XYZ file of C-alpha atoms in Angstrom:
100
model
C -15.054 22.103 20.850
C -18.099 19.784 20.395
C -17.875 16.175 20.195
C -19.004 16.696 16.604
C -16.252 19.212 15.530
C -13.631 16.938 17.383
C -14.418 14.030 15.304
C -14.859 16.139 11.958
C -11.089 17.068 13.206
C -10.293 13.653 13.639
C -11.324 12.260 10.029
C -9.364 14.957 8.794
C -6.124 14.228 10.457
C -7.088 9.830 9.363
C -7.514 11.605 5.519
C -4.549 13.340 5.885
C -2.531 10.222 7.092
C -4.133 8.179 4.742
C -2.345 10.468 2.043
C 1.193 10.718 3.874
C 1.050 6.620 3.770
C 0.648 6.436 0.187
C 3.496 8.869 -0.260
C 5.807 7.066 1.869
C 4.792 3.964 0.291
C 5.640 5.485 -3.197
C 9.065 6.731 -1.812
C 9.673 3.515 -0.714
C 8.894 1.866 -3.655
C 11.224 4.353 -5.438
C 14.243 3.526 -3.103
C 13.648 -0.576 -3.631
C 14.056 -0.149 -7.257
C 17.121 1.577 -6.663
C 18.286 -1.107 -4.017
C 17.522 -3.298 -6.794
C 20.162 -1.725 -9.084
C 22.605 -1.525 -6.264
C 22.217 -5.077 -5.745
C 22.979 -5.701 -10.001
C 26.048 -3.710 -9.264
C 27.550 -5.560 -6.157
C 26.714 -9.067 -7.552
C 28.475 -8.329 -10.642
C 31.742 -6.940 -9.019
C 30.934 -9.533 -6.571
C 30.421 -7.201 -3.285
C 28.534 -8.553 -0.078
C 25.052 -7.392 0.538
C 25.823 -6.507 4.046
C 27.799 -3.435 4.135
C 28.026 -2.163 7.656
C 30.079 1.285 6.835
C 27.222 2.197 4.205
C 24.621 1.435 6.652
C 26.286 3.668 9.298
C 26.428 6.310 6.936
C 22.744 6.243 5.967
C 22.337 6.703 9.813
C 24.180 9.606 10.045
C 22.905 10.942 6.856
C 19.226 10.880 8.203
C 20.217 11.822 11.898
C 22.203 14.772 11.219
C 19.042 15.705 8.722
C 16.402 14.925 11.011
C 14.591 17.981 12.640
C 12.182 16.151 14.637
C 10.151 15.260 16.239
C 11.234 11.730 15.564
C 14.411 11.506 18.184
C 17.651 10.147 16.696
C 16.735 6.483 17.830
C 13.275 6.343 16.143
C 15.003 7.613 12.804
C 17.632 4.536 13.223
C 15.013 2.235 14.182
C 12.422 3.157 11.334
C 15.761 3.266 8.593
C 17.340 0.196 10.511
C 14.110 -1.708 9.374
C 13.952 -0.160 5.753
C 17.664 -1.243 5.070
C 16.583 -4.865 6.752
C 14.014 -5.512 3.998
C 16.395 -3.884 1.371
C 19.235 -6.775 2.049
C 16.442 -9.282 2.124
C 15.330 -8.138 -1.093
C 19.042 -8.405 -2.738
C 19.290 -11.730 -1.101
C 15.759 -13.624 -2.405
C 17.256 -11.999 -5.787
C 20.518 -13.333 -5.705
C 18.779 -16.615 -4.339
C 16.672 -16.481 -8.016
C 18.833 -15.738 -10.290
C 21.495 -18.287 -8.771
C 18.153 -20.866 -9.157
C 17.766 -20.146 -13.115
């Protein structure tokens, strides 16, 4: 492989990442406004943001599904910081509608 052909390669793997952000980033954006709902729900029936069983089942959900490469602790890592800046999101909401 020329240098050439390995860097042609390479754009093509950036382009193709490039496009795999954008859909994460539109997955993600689907998931917050469904985080957002959640969040409706448990302030009206007055539930805690934080709850630990539901996060351990997400884990396990996306473990048991996971066929790699990712090992079991990346997954809980990356979904560990997802569900992070989900309960911060329910919180700076409850925060603003407790303000108004």
């Amino acid at each position: 492989m020329t240098r050439e052909e390995a860097l042609a390669g390479l754009a093509r793997f950036r382009d193709e990442i490039d496009a795999l952000d954008l859909e994460l980033l539109a997955l993600l954006n689907r998931r917050t406004k469904v985080v957002e709902e959640i969040g409706r729900v448990k302030e009206a029936v007055q539930l805690p943001i934080y709850e630990p069983k539901r996060e351990g089942e997400v884990f396990r959900n996306v473990i048991e599904h996971n066929t790699g490469p990712l090992d079991a602790d990346a997954v809980q890592r990356i979904f560990e910081r997802i569900i992070d800046e989900m309960r911060s999101l329910q919180r700076m909401r409850r925060k603003h509608e407790g303000d108004k």
